[in-house]
Short mmCIF file of the C-alpha atoms (twelve columns), coordinates in Angstrom:
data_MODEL
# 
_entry.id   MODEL 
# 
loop_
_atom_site.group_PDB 
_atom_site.id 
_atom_site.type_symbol 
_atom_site.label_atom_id 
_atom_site.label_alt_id 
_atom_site.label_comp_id 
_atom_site.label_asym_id 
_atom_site.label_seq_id 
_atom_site.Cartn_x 
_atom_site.Cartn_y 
_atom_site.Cartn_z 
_atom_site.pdbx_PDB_model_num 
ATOM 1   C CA . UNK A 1   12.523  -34.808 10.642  1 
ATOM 2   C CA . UNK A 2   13.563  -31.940 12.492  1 
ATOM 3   C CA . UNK A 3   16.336  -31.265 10.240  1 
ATOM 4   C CA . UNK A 4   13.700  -31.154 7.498   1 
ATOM 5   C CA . UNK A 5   11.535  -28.706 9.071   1 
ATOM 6   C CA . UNK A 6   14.820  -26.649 10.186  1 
ATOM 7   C CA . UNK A 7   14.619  -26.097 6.190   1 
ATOM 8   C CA . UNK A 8   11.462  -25.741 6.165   1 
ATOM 9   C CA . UNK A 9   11.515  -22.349 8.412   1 
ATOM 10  C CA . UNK A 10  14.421  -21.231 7.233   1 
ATOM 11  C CA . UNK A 11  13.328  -21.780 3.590   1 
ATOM 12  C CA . UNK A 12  9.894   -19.936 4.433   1 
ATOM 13  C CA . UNK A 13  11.970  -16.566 5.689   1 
ATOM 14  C CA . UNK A 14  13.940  -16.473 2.803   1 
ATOM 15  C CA . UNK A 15  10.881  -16.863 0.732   1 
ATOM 16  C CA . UNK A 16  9.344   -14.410 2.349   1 
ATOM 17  C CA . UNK A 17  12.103  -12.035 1.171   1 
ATOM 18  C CA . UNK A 18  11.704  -13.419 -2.288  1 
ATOM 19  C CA . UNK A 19  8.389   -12.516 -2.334  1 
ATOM 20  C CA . UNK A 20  9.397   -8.618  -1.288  1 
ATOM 21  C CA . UNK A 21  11.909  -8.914  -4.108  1 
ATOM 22  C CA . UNK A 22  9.406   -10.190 -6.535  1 
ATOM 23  C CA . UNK A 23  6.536   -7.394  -5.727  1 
ATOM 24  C CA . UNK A 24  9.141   -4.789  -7.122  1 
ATOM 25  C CA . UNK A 25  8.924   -6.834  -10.116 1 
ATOM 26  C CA . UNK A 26  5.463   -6.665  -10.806 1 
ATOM 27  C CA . UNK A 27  4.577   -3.522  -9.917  1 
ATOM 28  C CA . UNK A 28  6.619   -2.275  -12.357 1 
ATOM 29  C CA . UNK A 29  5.425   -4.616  -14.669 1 
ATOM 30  C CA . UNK A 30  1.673   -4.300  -14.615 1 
ATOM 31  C CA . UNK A 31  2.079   0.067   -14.671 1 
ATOM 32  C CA . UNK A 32  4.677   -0.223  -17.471 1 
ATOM 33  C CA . UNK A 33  4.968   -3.457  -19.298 1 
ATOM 34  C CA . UNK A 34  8.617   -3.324  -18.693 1 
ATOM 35  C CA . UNK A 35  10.656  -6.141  -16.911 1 
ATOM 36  C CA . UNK A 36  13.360  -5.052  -14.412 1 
ATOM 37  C CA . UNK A 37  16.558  -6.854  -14.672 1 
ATOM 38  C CA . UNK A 38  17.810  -4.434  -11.854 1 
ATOM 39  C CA . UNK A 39  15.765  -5.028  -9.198  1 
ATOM 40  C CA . UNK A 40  18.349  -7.284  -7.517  1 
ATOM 41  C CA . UNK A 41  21.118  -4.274  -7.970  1 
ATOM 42  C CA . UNK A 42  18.518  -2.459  -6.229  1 
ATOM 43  C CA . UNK A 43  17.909  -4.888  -3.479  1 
ATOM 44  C CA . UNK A 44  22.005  -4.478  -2.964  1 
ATOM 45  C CA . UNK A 45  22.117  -0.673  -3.155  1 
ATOM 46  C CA . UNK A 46  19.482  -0.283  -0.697  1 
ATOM 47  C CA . UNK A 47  21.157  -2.435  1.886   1 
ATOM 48  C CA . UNK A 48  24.508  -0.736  1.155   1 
ATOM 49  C CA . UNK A 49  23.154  2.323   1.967   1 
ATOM 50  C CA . UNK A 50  21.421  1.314   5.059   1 
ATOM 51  C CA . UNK A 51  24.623  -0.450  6.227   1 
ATOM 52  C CA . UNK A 52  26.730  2.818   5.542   1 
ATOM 53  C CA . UNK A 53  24.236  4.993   7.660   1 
ATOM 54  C CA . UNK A 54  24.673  2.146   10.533  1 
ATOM 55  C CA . UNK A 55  28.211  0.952   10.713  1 
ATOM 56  C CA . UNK A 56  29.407  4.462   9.173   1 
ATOM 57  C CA . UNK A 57  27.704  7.064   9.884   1 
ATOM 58  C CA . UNK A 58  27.004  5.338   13.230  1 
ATOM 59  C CA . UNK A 59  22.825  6.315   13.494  1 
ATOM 60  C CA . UNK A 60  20.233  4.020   15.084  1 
ATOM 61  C CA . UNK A 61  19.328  1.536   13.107  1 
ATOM 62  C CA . UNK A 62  15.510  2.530   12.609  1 
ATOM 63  C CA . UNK A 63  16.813  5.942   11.587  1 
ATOM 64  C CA . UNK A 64  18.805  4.411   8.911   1 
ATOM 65  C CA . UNK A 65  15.959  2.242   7.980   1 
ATOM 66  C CA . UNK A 66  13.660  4.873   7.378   1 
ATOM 67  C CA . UNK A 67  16.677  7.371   5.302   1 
ATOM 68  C CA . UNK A 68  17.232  4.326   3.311   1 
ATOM 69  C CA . UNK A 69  13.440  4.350   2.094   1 
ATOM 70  C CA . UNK A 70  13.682  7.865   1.643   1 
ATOM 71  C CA . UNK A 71  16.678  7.577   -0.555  1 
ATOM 72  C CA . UNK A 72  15.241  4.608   -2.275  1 
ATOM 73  C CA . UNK A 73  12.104  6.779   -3.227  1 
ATOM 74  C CA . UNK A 74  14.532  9.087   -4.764  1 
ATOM 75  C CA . UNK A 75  16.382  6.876   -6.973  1 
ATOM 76  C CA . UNK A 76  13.400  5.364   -7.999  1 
ATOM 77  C CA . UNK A 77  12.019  9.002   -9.378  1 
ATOM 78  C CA . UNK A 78  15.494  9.636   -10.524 1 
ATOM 79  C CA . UNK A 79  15.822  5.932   -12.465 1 
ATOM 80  C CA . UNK A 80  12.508  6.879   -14.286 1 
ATOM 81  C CA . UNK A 81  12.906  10.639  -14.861 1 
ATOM 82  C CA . UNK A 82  16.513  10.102  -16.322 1 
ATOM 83  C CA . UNK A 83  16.639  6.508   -17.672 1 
ATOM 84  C CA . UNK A 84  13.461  5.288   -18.219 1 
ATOM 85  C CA . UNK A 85  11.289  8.341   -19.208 1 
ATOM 86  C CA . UNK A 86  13.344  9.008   -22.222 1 
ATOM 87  C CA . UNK A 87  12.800  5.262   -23.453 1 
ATOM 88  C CA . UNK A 88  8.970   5.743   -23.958 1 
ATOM 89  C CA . UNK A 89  7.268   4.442   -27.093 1 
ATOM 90  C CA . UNK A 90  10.703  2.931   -28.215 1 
ATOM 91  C CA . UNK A 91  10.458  -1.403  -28.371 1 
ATOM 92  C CA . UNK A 92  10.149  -3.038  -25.658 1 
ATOM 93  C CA . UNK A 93  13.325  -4.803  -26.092 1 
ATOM 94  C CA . UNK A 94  15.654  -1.456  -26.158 1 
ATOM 95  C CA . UNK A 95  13.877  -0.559  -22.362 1 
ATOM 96  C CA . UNK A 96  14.542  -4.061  -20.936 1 
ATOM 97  C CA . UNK A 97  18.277  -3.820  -22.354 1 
ATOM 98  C CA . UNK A 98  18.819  -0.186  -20.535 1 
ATOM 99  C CA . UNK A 99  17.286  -1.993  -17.100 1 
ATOM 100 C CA . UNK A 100 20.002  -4.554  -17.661 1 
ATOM 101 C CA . UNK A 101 22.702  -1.945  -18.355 1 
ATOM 102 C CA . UNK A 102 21.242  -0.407  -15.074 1 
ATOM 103 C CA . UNK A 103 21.683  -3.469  -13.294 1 
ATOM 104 C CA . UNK A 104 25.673  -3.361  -14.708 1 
ATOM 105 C CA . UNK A 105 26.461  0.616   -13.854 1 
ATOM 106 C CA . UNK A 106 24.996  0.159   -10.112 1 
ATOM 107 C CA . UNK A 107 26.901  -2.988  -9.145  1 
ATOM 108 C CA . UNK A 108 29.877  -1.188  -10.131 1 
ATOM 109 C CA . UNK A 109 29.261  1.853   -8.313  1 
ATOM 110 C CA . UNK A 110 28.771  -0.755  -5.086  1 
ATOM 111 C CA . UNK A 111 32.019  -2.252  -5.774  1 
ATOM 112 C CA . UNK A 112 33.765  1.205   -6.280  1 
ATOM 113 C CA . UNK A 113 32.472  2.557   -2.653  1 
ATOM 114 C CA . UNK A 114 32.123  -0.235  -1.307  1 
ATOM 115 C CA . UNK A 115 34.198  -2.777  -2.474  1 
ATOM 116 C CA . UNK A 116 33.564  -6.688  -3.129  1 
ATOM 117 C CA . UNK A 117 34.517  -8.154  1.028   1 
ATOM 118 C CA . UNK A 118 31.287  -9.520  3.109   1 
ATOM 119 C CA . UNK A 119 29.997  -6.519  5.352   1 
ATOM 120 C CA . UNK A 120 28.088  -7.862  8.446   1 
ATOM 121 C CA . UNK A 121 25.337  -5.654  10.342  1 
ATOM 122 C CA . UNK A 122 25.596  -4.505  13.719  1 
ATOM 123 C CA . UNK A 123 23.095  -7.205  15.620  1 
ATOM 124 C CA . UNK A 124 19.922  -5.449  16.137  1 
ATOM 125 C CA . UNK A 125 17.457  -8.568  17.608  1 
ATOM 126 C CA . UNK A 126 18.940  -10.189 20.571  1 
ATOM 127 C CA . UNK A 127 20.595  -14.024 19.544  1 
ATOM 128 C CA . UNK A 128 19.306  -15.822 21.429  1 
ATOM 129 C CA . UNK A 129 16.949  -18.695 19.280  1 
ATOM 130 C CA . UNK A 130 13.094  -18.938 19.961  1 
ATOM 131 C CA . UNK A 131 11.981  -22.317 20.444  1 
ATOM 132 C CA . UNK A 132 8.847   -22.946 18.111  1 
ATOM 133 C CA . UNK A 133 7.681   -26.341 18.274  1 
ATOM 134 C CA . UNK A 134 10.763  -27.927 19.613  1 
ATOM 135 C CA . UNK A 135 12.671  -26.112 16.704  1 
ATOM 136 C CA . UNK A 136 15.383  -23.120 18.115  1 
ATOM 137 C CA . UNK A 137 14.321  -19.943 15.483  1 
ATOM 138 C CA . UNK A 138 16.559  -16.853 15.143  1 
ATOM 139 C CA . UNK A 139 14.744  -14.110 16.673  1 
ATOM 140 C CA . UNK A 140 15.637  -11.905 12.977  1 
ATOM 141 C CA . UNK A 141 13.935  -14.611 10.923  1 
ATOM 142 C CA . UNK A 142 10.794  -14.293 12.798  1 
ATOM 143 C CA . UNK A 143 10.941  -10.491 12.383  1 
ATOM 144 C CA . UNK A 144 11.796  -10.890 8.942   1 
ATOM 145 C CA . UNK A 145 9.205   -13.030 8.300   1 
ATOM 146 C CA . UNK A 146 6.276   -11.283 10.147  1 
ATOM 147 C CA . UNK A 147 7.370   -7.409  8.056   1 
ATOM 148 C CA . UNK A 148 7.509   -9.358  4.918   1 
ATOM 149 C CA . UNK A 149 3.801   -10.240 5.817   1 
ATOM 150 C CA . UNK A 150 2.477   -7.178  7.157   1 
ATOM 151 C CA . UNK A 151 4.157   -5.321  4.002   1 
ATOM 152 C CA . UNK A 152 2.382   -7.883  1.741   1 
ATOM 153 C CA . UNK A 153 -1.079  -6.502  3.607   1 
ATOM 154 C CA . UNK A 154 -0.314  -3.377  3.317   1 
ATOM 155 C CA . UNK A 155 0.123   -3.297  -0.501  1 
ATOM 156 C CA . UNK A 156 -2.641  -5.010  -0.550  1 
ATOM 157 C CA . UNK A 157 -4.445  -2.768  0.839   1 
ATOM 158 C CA . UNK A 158 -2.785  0.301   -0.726  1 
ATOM 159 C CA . UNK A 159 -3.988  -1.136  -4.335  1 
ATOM 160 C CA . UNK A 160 -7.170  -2.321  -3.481  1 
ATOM 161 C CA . UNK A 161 -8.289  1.173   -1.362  1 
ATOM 162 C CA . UNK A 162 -6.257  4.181   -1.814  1 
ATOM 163 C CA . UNK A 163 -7.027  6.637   -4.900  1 
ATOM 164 C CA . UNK A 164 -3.312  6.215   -6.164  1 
ATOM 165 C CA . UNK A 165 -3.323  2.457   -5.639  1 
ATOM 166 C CA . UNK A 166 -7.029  2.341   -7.683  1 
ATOM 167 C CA . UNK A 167 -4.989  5.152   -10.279 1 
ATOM 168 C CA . UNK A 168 -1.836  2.367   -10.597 1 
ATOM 169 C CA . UNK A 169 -4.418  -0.844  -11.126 1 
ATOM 170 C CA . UNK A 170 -6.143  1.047   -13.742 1 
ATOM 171 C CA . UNK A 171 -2.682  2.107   -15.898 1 
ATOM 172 C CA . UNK A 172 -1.883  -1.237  -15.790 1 
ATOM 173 C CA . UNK A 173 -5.064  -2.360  -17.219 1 
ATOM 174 C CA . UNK A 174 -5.403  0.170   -20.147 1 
ATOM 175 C CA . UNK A 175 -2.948  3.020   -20.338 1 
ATOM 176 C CA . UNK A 176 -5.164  5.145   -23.230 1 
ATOM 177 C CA . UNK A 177 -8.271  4.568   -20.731 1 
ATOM 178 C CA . UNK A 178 -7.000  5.841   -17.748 1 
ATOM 179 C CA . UNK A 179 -4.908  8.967   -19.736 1 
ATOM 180 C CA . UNK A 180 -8.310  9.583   -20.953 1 
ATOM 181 C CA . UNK A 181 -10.233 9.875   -17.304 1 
ATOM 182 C CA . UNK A 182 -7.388  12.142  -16.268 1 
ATOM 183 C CA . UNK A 183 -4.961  9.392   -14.564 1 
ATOM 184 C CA . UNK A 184 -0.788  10.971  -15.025 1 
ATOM 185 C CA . UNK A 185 0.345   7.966   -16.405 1 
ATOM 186 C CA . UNK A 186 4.349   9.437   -16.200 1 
ATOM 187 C CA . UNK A 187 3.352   9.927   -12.316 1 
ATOM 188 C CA . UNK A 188 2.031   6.555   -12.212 1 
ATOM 189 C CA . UNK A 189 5.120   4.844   -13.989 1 
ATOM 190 C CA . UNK A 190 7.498   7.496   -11.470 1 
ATOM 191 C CA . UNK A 191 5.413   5.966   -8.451  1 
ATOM 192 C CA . UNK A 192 6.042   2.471   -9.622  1 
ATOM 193 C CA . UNK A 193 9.444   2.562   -9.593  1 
ATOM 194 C CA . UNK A 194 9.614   4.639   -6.523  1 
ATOM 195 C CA . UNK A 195 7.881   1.613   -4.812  1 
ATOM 196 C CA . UNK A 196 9.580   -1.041  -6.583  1 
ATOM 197 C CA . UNK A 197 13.277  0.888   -5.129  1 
ATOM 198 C CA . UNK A 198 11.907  0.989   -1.489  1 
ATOM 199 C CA . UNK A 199 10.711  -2.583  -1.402  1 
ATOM 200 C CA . UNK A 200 13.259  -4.295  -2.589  1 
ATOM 201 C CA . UNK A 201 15.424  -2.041  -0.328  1 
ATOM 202 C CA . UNK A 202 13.362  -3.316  2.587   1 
ATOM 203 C CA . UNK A 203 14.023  -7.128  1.555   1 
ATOM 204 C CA . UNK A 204 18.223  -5.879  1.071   1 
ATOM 205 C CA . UNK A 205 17.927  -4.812  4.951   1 
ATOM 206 C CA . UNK A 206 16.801  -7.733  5.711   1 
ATOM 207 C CA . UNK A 207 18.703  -10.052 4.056   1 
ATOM 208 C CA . UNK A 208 21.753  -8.062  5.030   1 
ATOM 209 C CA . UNK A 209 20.804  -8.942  8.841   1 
ATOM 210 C CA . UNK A 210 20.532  -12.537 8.250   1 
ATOM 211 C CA . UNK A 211 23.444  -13.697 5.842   1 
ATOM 212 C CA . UNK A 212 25.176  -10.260 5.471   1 
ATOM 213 C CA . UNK A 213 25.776  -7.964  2.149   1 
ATOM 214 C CA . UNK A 214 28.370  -8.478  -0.380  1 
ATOM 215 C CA . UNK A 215 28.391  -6.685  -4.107  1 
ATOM 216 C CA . UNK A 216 27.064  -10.939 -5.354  1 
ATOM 217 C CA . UNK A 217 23.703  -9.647  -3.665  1 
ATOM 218 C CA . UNK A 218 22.469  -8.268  -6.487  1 
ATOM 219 C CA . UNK A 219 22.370  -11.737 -7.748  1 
ATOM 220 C CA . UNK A 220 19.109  -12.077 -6.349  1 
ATOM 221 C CA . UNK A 221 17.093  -10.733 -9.110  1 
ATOM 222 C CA . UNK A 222 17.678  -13.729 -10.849 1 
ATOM 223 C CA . UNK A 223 16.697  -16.119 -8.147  1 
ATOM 224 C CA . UNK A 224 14.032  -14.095 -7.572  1 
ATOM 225 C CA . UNK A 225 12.994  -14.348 -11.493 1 
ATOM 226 C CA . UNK A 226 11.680  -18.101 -11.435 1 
ATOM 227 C CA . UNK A 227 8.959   -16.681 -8.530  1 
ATOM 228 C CA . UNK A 228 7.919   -14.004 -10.463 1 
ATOM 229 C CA . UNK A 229 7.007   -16.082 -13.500 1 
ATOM 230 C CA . UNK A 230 5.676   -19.253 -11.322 1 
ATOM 231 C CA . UNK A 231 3.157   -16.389 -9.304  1 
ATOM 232 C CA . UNK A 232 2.552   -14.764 -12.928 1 
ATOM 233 C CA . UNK A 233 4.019   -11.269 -13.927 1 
ATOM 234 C CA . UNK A 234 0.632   -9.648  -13.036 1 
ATOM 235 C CA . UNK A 235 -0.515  -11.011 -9.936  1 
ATOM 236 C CA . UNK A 236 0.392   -9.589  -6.293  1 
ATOM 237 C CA . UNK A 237 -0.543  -12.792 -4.711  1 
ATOM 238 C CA . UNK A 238 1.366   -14.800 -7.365  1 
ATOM 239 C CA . UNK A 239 4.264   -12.635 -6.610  1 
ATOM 240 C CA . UNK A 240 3.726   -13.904 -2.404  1 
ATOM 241 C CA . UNK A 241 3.158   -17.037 -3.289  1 
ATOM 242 C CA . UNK A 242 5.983   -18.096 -5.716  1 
ATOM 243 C CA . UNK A 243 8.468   -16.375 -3.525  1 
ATOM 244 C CA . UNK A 244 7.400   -18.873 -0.649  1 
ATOM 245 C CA . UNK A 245 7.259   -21.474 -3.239  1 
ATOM 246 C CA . UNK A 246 10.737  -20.979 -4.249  1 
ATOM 247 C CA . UNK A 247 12.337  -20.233 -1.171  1 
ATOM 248 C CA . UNK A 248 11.017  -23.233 0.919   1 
ATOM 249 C CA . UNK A 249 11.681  -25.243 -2.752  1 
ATOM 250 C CA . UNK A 250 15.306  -24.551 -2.714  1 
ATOM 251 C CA . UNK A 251 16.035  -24.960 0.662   1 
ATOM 252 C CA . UNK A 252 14.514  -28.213 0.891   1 
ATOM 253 C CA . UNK A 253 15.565  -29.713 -2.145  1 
ATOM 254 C CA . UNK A 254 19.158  -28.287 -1.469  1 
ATOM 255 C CA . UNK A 255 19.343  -30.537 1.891   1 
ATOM 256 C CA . UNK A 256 17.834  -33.794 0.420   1 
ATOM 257 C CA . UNK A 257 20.375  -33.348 -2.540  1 
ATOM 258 C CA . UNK A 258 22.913  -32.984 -0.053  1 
ATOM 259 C CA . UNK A 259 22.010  -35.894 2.575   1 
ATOM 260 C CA . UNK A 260 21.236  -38.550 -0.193  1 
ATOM 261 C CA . UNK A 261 23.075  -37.698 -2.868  1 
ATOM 262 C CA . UNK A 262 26.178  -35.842 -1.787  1 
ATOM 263 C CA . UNK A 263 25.769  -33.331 -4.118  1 
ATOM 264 C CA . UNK A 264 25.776  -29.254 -3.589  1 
ATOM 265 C CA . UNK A 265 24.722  -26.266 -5.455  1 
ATOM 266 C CA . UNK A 266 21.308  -28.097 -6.265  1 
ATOM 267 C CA . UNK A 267 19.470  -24.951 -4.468  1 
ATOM 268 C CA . UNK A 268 20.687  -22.517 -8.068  1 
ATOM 269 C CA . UNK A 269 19.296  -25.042 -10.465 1 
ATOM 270 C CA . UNK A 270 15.942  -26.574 -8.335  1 
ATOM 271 C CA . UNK A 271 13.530  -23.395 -9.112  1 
ATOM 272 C CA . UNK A 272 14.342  -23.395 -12.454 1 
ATOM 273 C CA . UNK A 273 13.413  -27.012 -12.466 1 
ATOM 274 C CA . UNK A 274 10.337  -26.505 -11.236 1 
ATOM 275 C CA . UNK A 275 9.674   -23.735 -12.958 1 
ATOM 276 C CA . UNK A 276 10.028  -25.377 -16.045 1 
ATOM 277 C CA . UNK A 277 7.487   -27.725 -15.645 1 
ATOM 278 C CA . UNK A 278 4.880   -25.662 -13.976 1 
ATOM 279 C CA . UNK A 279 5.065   -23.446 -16.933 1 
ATOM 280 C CA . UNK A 280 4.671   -26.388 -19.282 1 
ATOM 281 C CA . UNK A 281 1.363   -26.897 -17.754 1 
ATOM 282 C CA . UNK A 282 0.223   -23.712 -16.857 1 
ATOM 283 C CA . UNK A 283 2.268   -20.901 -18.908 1 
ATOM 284 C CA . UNK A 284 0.824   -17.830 -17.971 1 
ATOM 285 C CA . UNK A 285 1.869   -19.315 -14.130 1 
ATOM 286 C CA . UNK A 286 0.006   -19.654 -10.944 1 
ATOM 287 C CA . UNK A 287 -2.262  -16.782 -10.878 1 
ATOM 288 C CA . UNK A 288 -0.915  -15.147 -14.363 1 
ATOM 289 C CA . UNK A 289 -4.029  -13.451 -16.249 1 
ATOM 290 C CA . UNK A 290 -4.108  -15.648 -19.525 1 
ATOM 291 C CA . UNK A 291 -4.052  -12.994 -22.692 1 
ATOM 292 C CA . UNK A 292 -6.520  -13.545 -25.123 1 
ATOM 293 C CA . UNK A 293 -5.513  -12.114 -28.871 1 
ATOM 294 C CA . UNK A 294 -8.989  -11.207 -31.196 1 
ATOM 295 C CA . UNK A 295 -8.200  -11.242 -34.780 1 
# 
């Protein structure tokens, strides 16, 4: 049993990340329609960078927390401005085919500064294991857990109160509506990806505390996928949800695989599982809004 809940926390923190990951996804999804394939290289870059101002440029690590946001915000405004902005009114298709080229050109600039070897952060929580119920819990997992939280609130919060976060809900309900009551929609699509760049920075960092960085970390973009669809493309709280889902999913079904069947490598393939047949009975997902087409 205890090796069972073991997963269980463990599978919770990394969900937790997941569900960082997968709030880039949406945001820029339900200002722009458009589907990010890069958000995992952007998950890497941002804990590249933040690694580079640690172990390189040898700062504290909140200061290189905070200059990683900041550059984050800019390569969000610069991804839009440059890439994106250009791609307006053309088919959907052509704009989710330039995020995937994105995805391409920045894991190659990783693996041209940074190469492809396992880079390790400086420890910044002391190592010593919490014990939670009997169970012995890295102090960075509980941190990581409880920012991925209070982030979640504050989002929350940002959309549900604040003028810009009212501004962003409203683009991504009707884009002609809110042009028309003055809303910038370029600002709001700009702002999107700005916070989509920061946020999955945030989940890079911490990541790259727990298991390390490595230019494979933008892999996660995938993994994070099956969340994003489970939650539904339009739903914060989906997004939370399915990355908790998955990340407690995999782990768990991962270990059983192993114990009673021998097998690895379940973990890739068990979201996708499940995804598959949550979608065949719900296929707009969890908390997806269902579209309704008038003739």
């Amino acid at each position: 049993m205890d090796y069972y809940l073991q997963l269980l926390v463990s599978g919770l923190v990394i969900g937790s990340i997941y569900s960082l990951v997968a709030l880039g996804f949406v945001i820029i999804y339900k200002a722009t329609k458009v589907v990010n394939f890069a958000q995992g290289e952007l998950v890497m870059v941002g804990a590249y960078i933040c690694f580079s101002l640690t172990v390189q440029a040898k700062l504290p690590f909140l200061a290189a927390f905070f200059l990683t946001l900041g550059f984050s915000f800019i390569l969000g405004i610069a991804i839009e401005r440059l890439i994106l902005r250009p791609m307006i009114g053309e088919p959907i298709i052509s704009v989710i085919m330039v995020t995937i080229g994105l995805s391409s050109v920045l894991k190659s600039l990783v693996q041209l500064f940074w190469g492809t070897q396992i880079q390790v952060f400086p420890p910044v929580l002391p190592q010593e294991p919490v014990m939670i119920a009997g169970l012995p819990v890295a102090p960075v997992y509980l941190a990581a857990f409880a920012l991925s939280i209070i982030l979640f609130l504050i989002f929350s919060a940002f959309f549900k109160y604040s003028r810009l976060g009212i501004a962003m809900r409203a683009t991504a309900f009707d884009q002609q509506a809110a042009a028309s009551m003055g809303i910038g929609i370029k600002n709001i699509f700009a702002l999107s990806w700005c916070i989509a760049a920061m946020v999955s920075s945030i989940g890079g960092v911490i990541l790259g505390n727990i298991n390390g960085i490595n230019a494979q970390l933008g892999h996660l973009g995938l993994k994070v996928f099956p969340a994003v669809i489970l939650g539904g493309l339009d739903s914060l709280l989906g997004a939370a949800l399915g990355g908790l889902i998955i990340g407690v999913l995999e782990n768990v079904c991962d270990g059983a695989a192993k114990e009673f069947l021998g097998l690895g490598g379940f973990k890739d393939v068990a979201a996708f599982i499940f995804l598959v047949i949550i979608l065949m009975i719900k296929p707009y997902g969890l908390f997806g809004a269902r579209e309704i087409e008038r003739v």
